[in-house]
Amino acid sequence: MKLEAITRAKIWLLATVVIGSSFLNGCDGNWADAGVKLANEIPAYALEQIKSHKILDENEKLIAYYDVSLPVDGSEATILTNERVVYLKDDRSTSIKYDRIIDIKYTDEGWAGDTIVIKSSEGEWMKIVIAVANDGALLFDILKDSTRL
């Protein structure tokens, strides 16, 4: 019985290492760019993505950026400006202006990361999921400060 348990544990560990290595090997080299980034930290690929999708209005300024995508390529991202929160996914963007946000809920999901749910006065909802150890609390603090909630 003990030998069986040890063998199963070794197989599970080996499978985890192989699958994890395969996944990481398939991702490009932007891992250093993961996590919530403030305006002065936003990487060049993200700035290009924001520009190509015409995310910013004329007088808007970037405050923070979080790349949700794996392999950290900007295809799915949360963008905070001085006026609104923007979620970019599948080449489309959804946004809510700060003055229309009536509620923000933050949940620390432990090893599952952080979840932020936003509700607007028009009944729009937005959900932002931030991977563990990627500064979800920082993004939440900026949102709270920007909305004065």
Coordinates of C-alpha atoms in Angstrom, one line a residue:
M1 CA 0.0 0.0 0.0
K2 CA 2.8 2.5 0.9
L3 CA 4.6 1.7 -2.4
E4 CA 1.5 2.3 -4.4
A5 CA 1.0 5.7 -2.7
I6 CA 4.6 6.7 -3.3
T7 CA 4.4 5.6 -7.0
R8 CA 1.2 7.6 -7.5
A9 CA 2.8 10.6 -5.9
K10 CA 5.8 10.3 -8.2
I11 CA 3.7 10.0 -11.3
W12 CA 1.5 13.0 -10.2
L13 CA 4.7 15.1 -9.6
L14 CA 6.2 14.0 -12.9
A15 CA 3.0 14.8 -14.8
T16 CA 2.8 18.2 -13.1
V17 CA 6.3 19.1 -14.1
V18 CA 5.9 17.9 -17.7
I19 CA 2.6 19.7 -18.2
G20 CA 3.8 22.9 -16.5
S21 CA 7.0 22.9 -18.5
S22 CA 5.2 22.4 -21.7
F23 CA 2.8 25.2 -20.9
L24 CA 5.6 27.7 -20.0
N25 CA 7.7 26.6 -23.0
G26 CA 4.7 27.6 -25.3
C27 CA 4.5 31.1 -23.8
D28 CA 6.7 33.9 -25.1
G29 CA 9.1 35.8 -23.0
N30 CA 6.9 38.5 -21.4
W31 CA 6.7 36.8 -18.0
A32 CA 8.6 39.7 -16.4
D33 CA 5.8 42.0 -17.6
A34 CA 3.1 40.1 -15.6
G35 CA 1.3 41.7 -12.7
V36 CA -0.4 45.1 -12.2
K37 CA 1.8 47.8 -13.7
L38 CA 1.6 51.5 -12.9
A39 CA 2.0 54.0 -15.8
N40 CA 5.8 54.2 -15.4
E41 CA 6.1 50.4 -15.6
I42 CA 3.8 49.6 -18.5
P43 CA 5.9 47.6 -21.1
A44 CA 6.3 48.6 -24.7
Y45 CA 4.1 45.7 -26.1
A46 CA 1.2 46.9 -23.9
L47 CA 1.5 50.5 -25.0
E48 CA 1.5 49.4 -28.6
Q49 CA -1.6 47.2 -27.9
I50 CA -3.4 50.2 -26.3
K51 CA -2.4 52.5 -29.2
S52 CA -3.5 50.0 -31.9
H53 CA -6.9 49.4 -30.3
K54 CA -7.3 53.2 -29.8
I55 CA -8.2 52.7 -26.2
L56 CA -7.3 56.2 -24.9
D57 CA -9.4 59.2 -25.6
E58 CA -7.6 62.5 -26.5
N59 CA -7.1 63.7 -22.9
E60 CA -6.9 60.4 -21.1
K61 CA -3.8 59.3 -19.2
L62 CA -2.8 55.8 -18.3
I63 CA -2.8 55.0 -14.6
A64 CA -2.4 51.2 -14.4
Y65 CA -2.4 48.1 -16.6
Y66 CA -2.9 44.4 -16.0
D67 CA -2.3 41.8 -18.7
V68 CA -4.8 39.0 -18.0
S69 CA -3.7 36.9 -21.0
L70 CA -1.5 33.9 -21.0
P71 CA 1.1 34.1 -22.6
V72 CA 1.2 37.7 -21.4
D73 CA 0.7 39.2 -24.9
G74 CA -1.9 41.9 -24.3
S75 CA -4.7 40.1 -26.0
E76 CA -6.8 40.4 -22.7
A77 CA -6.1 43.3 -20.4
T78 CA -7.5 45.6 -17.7
I79 CA -6.6 49.3 -18.2
L80 CA -7.2 52.1 -15.7
T81 CA -7.1 55.6 -17.0
N82 CA -7.7 58.9 -15.2
E83 CA -11.4 58.7 -16.4
R84 CA -12.5 55.0 -16.6
V85 CA -11.7 51.3 -16.3
V86 CA -11.3 49.5 -19.6
Y87 CA -11.4 45.7 -20.3
L88 CA -9.8 44.6 -23.5
K89 CA -10.7 41.1 -24.8
D90 CA -11.1 39.5 -28.2
D91 CA -10.2 42.7 -30.0
R92 CA -13.1 44.6 -28.3
S93 CA -13.1 46.9 -25.4
T94 CA -15.6 47.5 -22.6
S95 CA -15.4 50.5 -20.3
I96 CA -17.1 52.1 -17.4
K97 CA -16.4 55.7 -16.4
Y98 CA -15.5 56.2 -12.8
D99 CA -18.3 58.7 -12.1
R100 CA -20.8 55.9 -13.1
I101 CA -19.4 53.3 -10.8
I102 CA -21.7 52.7 -7.8
D103 CA -20.1 49.6 -6.3
I104 CA -16.8 47.7 -6.3
K105 CA -16.4 44.4 -4.6
Y106 CA -12.9 42.9 -3.9
T107 CA -12.4 39.2 -3.0
D108 CA -9.0 37.7 -2.2
E109 CA -9.5 34.1 -3.5
G110 CA -6.3 32.8 -2.0
W111 CA -4.4 30.7 -4.5
A112 CA -7.0 31.4 -7.1
G113 CA -6.0 35.1 -7.1
D114 CA -8.2 38.2 -6.6
T115 CA -11.6 39.1 -8.1
I116 CA -12.9 42.6 -8.5
V117 CA -16.5 43.1 -9.6
I118 CA -17.7 46.5 -10.7
K119 CA -21.3 47.8 -11.0
S120 CA -22.3 50.9 -12.8
S121 CA -25.4 53.2 -12.3
E122 CA -26.7 51.9 -15.7
G123 CA -26.7 48.3 -14.5
E124 CA -23.4 47.3 -16.3
W125 CA -21.2 44.8 -14.6
M126 CA -17.5 44.1 -15.1
K127 CA -15.4 41.3 -13.6
I128 CA -11.7 41.4 -13.3
V129 CA -9.7 38.3 -12.2
I130 CA -6.1 38.8 -11.2
A131 CA -3.8 35.8 -10.8
V132 CA -2.3 35.2 -7.4
A133 CA 0.8 37.3 -6.5
N134 CA 0.0 39.9 -9.3
D135 CA -0.9 42.8 -7.1
G136 CA -4.7 42.6 -7.3
A137 CA -5.0 44.7 -4.1
L138 CA -3.1 47.5 -5.8
L139 CA -5.6 47.6 -8.8
F140 CA -8.5 47.6 -6.3
D141 CA -7.0 50.4 -4.3
I142 CA -6.5 52.5 -7.5
L143 CA -10.1 51.8 -8.5
K144 CA -11.4 52.8 -5.1
D145 CA -9.4 56.0 -5.1
S146 CA -10.4 56.9 -8.6
T147 CA -14.1 56.4 -7.9
R148 CA -13.9 57.8 -4.3
L149 CA -16.1 54.9 -3.1

